[in-house]
Amino acid sequence: MTRKSMLTLCAALFSVAVMVANVPVEKRSESTITEQLRKLLSHNSISVDKLDVKARVLFRVNAQGRIEILKVASERRDLKWFIKRKLEGKRIAVRDEVFGEEFVFNVRVTS
């Protein structure tokens, strides 16, 4: 083989290798904070009569991505205890920009 055809072959192989290596990577679907909190609170044993049980949770995500409960407002003590037990200190996946921000999350338990 001549030197020119050898260089052409190497260039073609290099081009094919570059195109094959640049296959788009599928993005992992990141769940929102709300979806993650729903998942953490999904298994509960709160008894509900005819009316829904509601709570309002004020929390912050610290630099390690852990939840810090600031306040739980509800008429039901068992719901307050359940939310604090299930969420306090749990790690959630968030973007770096939200560390230290305060969030409000409404919880409604239905029958």
Short mmCIF file of N, CA and C in Angstrom, two decimals:
data_model
loop_
_atom_site.label_atom_id
_atom_site.label_comp_id
_atom_site.label_asym_id
_atom_site.label_seq_id
_atom_site.Cartn_x
_atom_site.Cartn_y
_atom_site.Cartn_z
N MET A 1 0.84 -1.17 0.00
CA MET A 1 0.00 0.00 0.00
C MET A 1 0.89 1.24 0.00
N THR A 2 0.38 2.22 -0.66
CA THR A 2 1.15 3.45 -0.69
C THR A 2 0.89 4.24 0.59
N ARG A 3 1.74 5.17 0.79
CA ARG A 3 1.65 5.98 2.01
C ARG A 3 0.36 6.80 2.03
N LYS A 4 -0.05 7.31 0.86
CA LYS A 4 -1.26 8.13 0.77
C LYS A 4 -2.50 7.30 1.08
N SER A 5 -2.59 6.09 0.56
CA SER A 5 -3.77 5.27 0.83
C SER A 5 -3.79 4.80 2.29
N MET A 6 -2.62 4.60 2.88
CA MET A 6 -2.54 4.22 4.28
C MET A 6 -3.06 5.37 5.17
N LEU A 7 -2.71 6.60 4.87
CA LEU A 7 -3.19 7.75 5.62
C LEU A 7 -4.70 7.94 5.44
N THR A 8 -5.20 7.70 4.24
CA THR A 8 -6.63 7.81 3.98
C THR A 8 -7.40 6.76 4.78
N LEU A 9 -6.88 5.53 4.81
CA LEU A 9 -7.52 4.47 5.57
C LEU A 9 -7.53 4.79 7.06
N CYS A 10 -6.42 5.28 7.60
CA CYS A 10 -6.35 5.66 9.02
C CYS A 10 -7.32 6.80 9.33
N ALA A 11 -7.43 7.77 8.45
CA ALA A 11 -8.34 8.90 8.66
C ALA A 11 -9.79 8.40 8.66
N ALA A 12 -10.11 7.48 7.75
CA ALA A 12 -11.48 6.95 7.68
C ALA A 12 -11.80 6.15 8.94
N LEU A 13 -10.89 5.32 9.41
CA LEU A 13 -11.11 4.55 10.63
C LEU A 13 -11.25 5.47 11.84
N PHE A 14 -10.44 6.51 11.90
CA PHE A 14 -10.52 7.48 12.99
C PHE A 14 -11.88 8.19 12.99
N SER A 15 -12.35 8.56 11.79
CA SER A 15 -13.65 9.25 11.67
C SER A 15 -14.79 8.35 12.14
N VAL A 16 -14.75 7.08 11.75
CA VAL A 16 -15.78 6.14 12.16
C VAL A 16 -15.74 5.94 13.68
N ALA A 17 -14.55 5.84 14.22
CA ALA A 17 -14.41 5.64 15.67
C ALA A 17 -14.95 6.84 16.44
N VAL A 18 -14.72 8.05 15.94
CA VAL A 18 -15.22 9.25 16.60
C VAL A 18 -16.74 9.30 16.55
N MET A 19 -17.33 8.95 15.41
CA MET A 19 -18.79 8.98 15.29
C MET A 19 -19.45 7.93 16.18
N VAL A 20 -18.87 6.76 16.28
CA VAL A 20 -19.43 5.70 17.11
C VAL A 20 -19.30 6.06 18.59
N ALA A 21 -18.23 6.72 18.97
CA ALA A 21 -18.00 7.08 20.36
C ALA A 21 -18.92 8.20 20.83
N ASN A 22 -19.50 8.95 19.93
CA ASN A 22 -20.36 10.07 20.31
C ASN A 22 -21.84 9.73 20.27
N VAL A 23 -22.19 8.52 20.67
CA VAL A 23 -23.59 8.13 20.76
C VAL A 23 -24.19 8.90 21.94
N PRO A 24 -25.33 9.55 21.74
CA PRO A 24 -25.90 10.33 22.84
C PRO A 24 -26.26 9.46 24.03
N VAL A 25 -25.91 9.93 25.20
CA VAL A 25 -26.19 9.21 26.43
C VAL A 25 -27.57 9.63 26.91
N GLU A 26 -28.40 8.65 27.27
CA GLU A 26 -29.73 8.96 27.76
C GLU A 26 -29.61 9.61 29.13
N LYS A 27 -30.34 10.70 29.30
CA LYS A 27 -30.34 11.37 30.59
C LYS A 27 -31.18 10.58 31.57
N ARG A 28 -30.67 10.47 32.77
CA ARG A 28 -31.42 9.81 33.83
C ARG A 28 -32.50 10.78 34.29
N SER A 29 -33.70 10.31 34.33
CA SER A 29 -34.79 11.20 34.71
C SER A 29 -34.70 11.50 36.20
N GLU A 30 -34.43 12.75 36.52
CA GLU A 30 -34.35 13.16 37.91
C GLU A 30 -35.75 13.46 38.41
N SER A 31 -36.08 12.89 39.53
CA SER A 31 -37.40 13.16 40.07
C SER A 31 -37.37 14.48 40.84
N THR A 32 -38.47 15.16 40.86
CA THR A 32 -38.55 16.44 41.54
C THR A 32 -38.56 16.22 43.05
N ILE A 33 -38.39 17.31 43.78
CA ILE A 33 -38.41 17.22 45.24
C ILE A 33 -39.77 16.69 45.71
N THR A 34 -40.83 17.16 45.09
CA THR A 34 -42.18 16.72 45.47
C THR A 34 -42.34 15.22 45.27
N GLU A 35 -41.87 14.70 44.16
CA GLU A 35 -41.99 13.26 43.90
C GLU A 35 -41.18 12.46 44.91
N GLN A 36 -40.00 12.96 45.27
CA GLN A 36 -39.18 12.25 46.26
C GLN A 36 -39.84 12.25 47.63
N LEU A 37 -40.45 13.39 48.00
CA LEU A 37 -41.14 13.45 49.29
C LEU A 37 -42.36 12.55 49.30
N ARG A 38 -43.10 12.51 48.20
CA ARG A 38 -44.25 11.60 48.11
C ARG A 38 -43.82 10.16 48.32
N LYS A 39 -42.71 9.80 47.72
CA LYS A 39 -42.21 8.43 47.84
C LYS A 39 -41.83 8.12 49.29
N LEU A 40 -41.20 9.09 49.96
CA LEU A 40 -40.80 8.88 51.36
C LEU A 40 -42.02 8.74 52.28
N LEU A 41 -43.09 9.45 51.97
CA LEU A 41 -44.28 9.44 52.82
C LEU A 41 -45.35 8.46 52.37
N SER A 42 -45.08 7.69 51.34
CA SER A 42 -46.13 6.86 50.73
C SER A 42 -46.66 5.76 51.65
N HIS A 43 -45.82 5.12 52.42
CA HIS A 43 -46.27 4.02 53.27
C HIS A 43 -46.58 4.57 54.66
N ASN A 44 -47.86 4.74 54.95
CA ASN A 44 -48.22 5.28 56.25
C ASN A 44 -49.36 4.48 56.85
N SER A 45 -49.53 4.68 58.15
CA SER A 45 -50.62 3.99 58.85
C SER A 45 -51.50 5.01 59.56
N ILE A 46 -51.65 6.17 58.98
CA ILE A 46 -52.49 7.22 59.54
C ILE A 46 -53.95 6.85 59.28
N SER A 47 -54.75 6.83 60.34
CA SER A 47 -56.17 6.51 60.17
C SER A 47 -56.94 7.76 59.78
N VAL A 48 -57.76 7.62 58.77
CA VAL A 48 -58.54 8.73 58.25
C VAL A 48 -60.01 8.33 58.27
N ASP A 49 -60.84 9.20 58.85
CA ASP A 49 -62.28 8.92 58.86
C ASP A 49 -62.88 9.39 57.54
N LYS A 50 -63.79 10.32 57.61
CA LYS A 50 -64.42 10.82 56.40
C LYS A 50 -63.67 12.00 55.79
N LEU A 51 -63.02 12.80 56.63
CA LEU A 51 -62.32 13.98 56.14
C LEU A 51 -60.84 13.66 55.90
N ASP A 52 -60.25 14.40 54.97
CA ASP A 52 -58.82 14.24 54.71
C ASP A 52 -58.03 14.85 55.87
N VAL A 53 -56.86 14.31 56.09
CA VAL A 53 -55.95 14.84 57.10
C VAL A 53 -54.90 15.64 56.37
N LYS A 54 -54.65 16.87 56.82
CA LYS A 54 -53.73 17.75 56.11
C LYS A 54 -52.64 18.25 57.03
N ALA A 55 -51.50 18.57 56.42
CA ALA A 55 -50.38 19.17 57.14
C ALA A 55 -49.60 20.05 56.17
N ARG A 56 -48.92 21.02 56.73
CA ARG A 56 -48.07 21.90 55.95
C ARG A 56 -46.68 21.82 56.54
N VAL A 57 -45.70 21.47 55.72
CA VAL A 57 -44.35 21.21 56.19
C VAL A 57 -43.41 22.29 55.65
N LEU A 58 -42.68 22.93 56.55
CA LEU A 58 -41.64 23.89 56.17
C LEU A 58 -40.31 23.21 56.42
N PHE A 59 -39.48 23.11 55.38
CA PHE A 59 -38.21 22.42 55.54
C PHE A 59 -37.13 23.08 54.71
N ARG A 60 -35.90 22.70 54.99
CA ARG A 60 -34.72 23.20 54.29
C ARG A 60 -33.88 22.00 53.90
N VAL A 61 -33.15 22.13 52.80
CA VAL A 61 -32.21 21.08 52.37
C VAL A 61 -30.81 21.60 52.66
N ASN A 62 -30.06 20.89 53.50
CA ASN A 62 -28.72 21.36 53.86
C ASN A 62 -27.70 21.01 52.77
N ALA A 63 -26.45 21.37 52.99
CA ALA A 63 -25.41 21.19 51.98
C ALA A 63 -25.13 19.72 51.66
N GLN A 64 -25.48 18.82 52.55
CA GLN A 64 -25.29 17.39 52.30
C GLN A 64 -26.50 16.78 51.59
N GLY A 65 -27.52 17.59 51.29
CA GLY A 65 -28.72 17.09 50.62
C GLY A 65 -29.70 16.44 51.57
N ARG A 66 -29.57 16.71 52.86
CA ARG A 66 -30.47 16.13 53.86
C ARG A 66 -31.55 17.13 54.24
N ILE A 67 -32.74 16.61 54.55
CA ILE A 67 -33.88 17.43 54.91
C ILE A 67 -33.79 17.84 56.38
N GLU A 68 -33.99 19.14 56.62
CA GLU A 68 -34.09 19.67 57.98
C GLU A 68 -35.50 20.22 58.16
N ILE A 69 -36.30 19.58 58.99
CA ILE A 69 -37.68 20.02 59.23
C ILE A 69 -37.63 21.27 60.11
N LEU A 70 -38.26 22.34 59.65
CA LEU A 70 -38.34 23.57 60.43
C LEU A 70 -39.67 23.65 61.19
N LYS A 71 -40.76 23.26 60.53
CA LYS A 71 -42.07 23.34 61.18
C LYS A 71 -43.05 22.41 60.47
N VAL A 72 -43.89 21.77 61.26
CA VAL A 72 -44.98 20.98 60.72
C VAL A 72 -46.27 21.50 61.34
N ALA A 73 -47.15 22.02 60.51
CA ALA A 73 -48.42 22.57 60.99
C ALA A 73 -49.55 21.60 60.64
N SER A 74 -50.17 21.04 61.68
CA SER A 74 -51.29 20.14 61.50
C SER A 74 -52.05 20.05 62.81
N GLU A 75 -53.32 19.69 62.71
CA GLU A 75 -54.12 19.50 63.92
C GLU A 75 -53.87 18.14 64.54
N ARG A 76 -53.37 17.22 63.77
CA ARG A 76 -53.17 15.84 64.24
C ARG A 76 -51.73 15.63 64.70
N ARG A 77 -51.56 15.25 65.96
CA ARG A 77 -50.22 15.01 66.51
C ARG A 77 -49.56 13.80 65.86
N ASP A 78 -50.37 12.78 65.57
CA ASP A 78 -49.79 11.57 64.96
C ASP A 78 -49.25 11.85 63.57
N LEU A 79 -49.90 12.75 62.82
CA LEU A 79 -49.40 13.11 61.49
C LEU A 79 -48.11 13.92 61.59
N LYS A 80 -48.04 14.83 62.56
CA LYS A 80 -46.81 15.60 62.78
C LYS A 80 -45.64 14.66 63.09
N TRP A 81 -45.89 13.73 64.01
CA TRP A 81 -44.86 12.79 64.41
C TRP A 81 -44.42 11.94 63.22
N PHE A 82 -45.39 11.46 62.44
CA PHE A 82 -45.09 10.62 61.29
C PHE A 82 -44.23 11.36 60.27
N ILE A 83 -44.59 12.61 59.97
CA ILE A 83 -43.85 13.39 58.97
C ILE A 83 -42.42 13.65 59.45
N LYS A 84 -42.28 14.04 60.71
CA LYS A 84 -40.93 14.30 61.24
C LYS A 84 -40.09 13.03 61.22
N ARG A 85 -40.68 11.92 61.59
CA ARG A 85 -39.94 10.65 61.62
C ARG A 85 -39.52 10.20 60.23
N LYS A 86 -40.41 10.39 59.26
CA LYS A 86 -40.13 9.92 57.90
C LYS A 86 -39.19 10.84 57.12
N LEU A 87 -39.20 12.15 57.40
CA LEU A 87 -38.45 13.08 56.57
C LEU A 87 -37.16 13.61 57.19
N GLU A 88 -37.13 13.79 58.49
CA GLU A 88 -35.97 14.41 59.14
C GLU A 88 -34.68 13.64 58.85
N GLY A 89 -33.72 14.32 58.27
CA GLY A 89 -32.41 13.73 58.00
C GLY A 89 -32.32 12.86 56.76
N LYS A 90 -33.41 12.69 56.04
CA LYS A 90 -33.38 11.88 54.83
C LYS A 90 -32.69 12.65 53.72
N ARG A 91 -31.94 11.94 52.92
CA ARG A 91 -31.21 12.54 51.81
C ARG A 91 -32.07 12.51 50.56
N ILE A 92 -32.13 13.65 49.87
CA ILE A 92 -32.84 13.72 48.60
C ILE A 92 -31.91 14.30 47.55
N ALA A 93 -32.18 14.01 46.31
CA ALA A 93 -31.36 14.49 45.19
C ALA A 93 -31.89 15.85 44.74
N VAL A 94 -31.06 16.87 44.89
CA VAL A 94 -31.42 18.22 44.46
C VAL A 94 -30.23 18.86 43.76
N ARG A 95 -30.52 19.91 43.02
CA ARG A 95 -29.45 20.68 42.38
C ARG A 95 -28.70 21.48 43.44
N ASP A 96 -27.47 21.83 43.16
CA ASP A 96 -26.65 22.57 44.12
C ASP A 96 -27.24 23.94 44.46
N GLU A 97 -28.01 24.53 43.56
CA GLU A 97 -28.54 25.87 43.78
C GLU A 97 -29.58 25.92 44.89
N VAL A 98 -30.19 24.82 45.25
CA VAL A 98 -31.28 24.84 46.23
C VAL A 98 -30.83 24.57 47.65
N PHE A 99 -29.56 24.29 47.86
CA PHE A 99 -29.08 24.05 49.22
C PHE A 99 -29.29 25.29 50.06
N GLY A 100 -29.88 25.12 51.23
CA GLY A 100 -30.12 26.24 52.13
C GLY A 100 -31.44 26.95 51.92
N GLU A 101 -32.12 26.70 50.83
CA GLU A 101 -33.42 27.33 50.59
C GLU A 101 -34.49 26.64 51.43
N GLU A 102 -35.53 27.41 51.77
CA GLU A 102 -36.65 26.86 52.52
C GLU A 102 -37.78 26.52 51.55
N PHE A 103 -38.44 25.40 51.81
CA PHE A 103 -39.52 24.93 50.97
C PHE A 103 -40.75 24.66 51.82
N VAL A 104 -41.91 24.76 51.19
CA VAL A 104 -43.18 24.40 51.83
C VAL A 104 -43.77 23.24 51.05
N PHE A 105 -44.18 22.23 51.76
CA PHE A 105 -44.75 21.03 51.15
C PHE A 105 -46.06 20.73 51.85
N ASN A 106 -47.15 20.66 51.10
CA ASN A 106 -48.46 20.34 51.66
C ASN A 106 -48.69 18.84 51.59
N VAL A 107 -49.11 18.28 52.70
CA VAL A 107 -49.37 16.84 52.79
C VAL A 107 -50.85 16.64 53.03
N ARG A 108 -51.45 15.73 52.26
CA ARG A 108 -52.86 15.38 52.44
C ARG A 108 -52.97 13.86 52.44
N VAL A 109 -53.50 13.33 53.51
CA VAL A 109 -53.70 11.88 53.61
C VAL A 109 -55.19 11.63 53.43
N THR A 110 -55.51 10.77 52.48
CA THR A 110 -56.90 10.46 52.19
C THR A 110 -57.18 8.99 52.48
N SER A 111 -58.45 8.67 52.57
CA SER A 111 -58.81 7.28 52.84
C SER A 111 -58.86 6.47 51.56
#
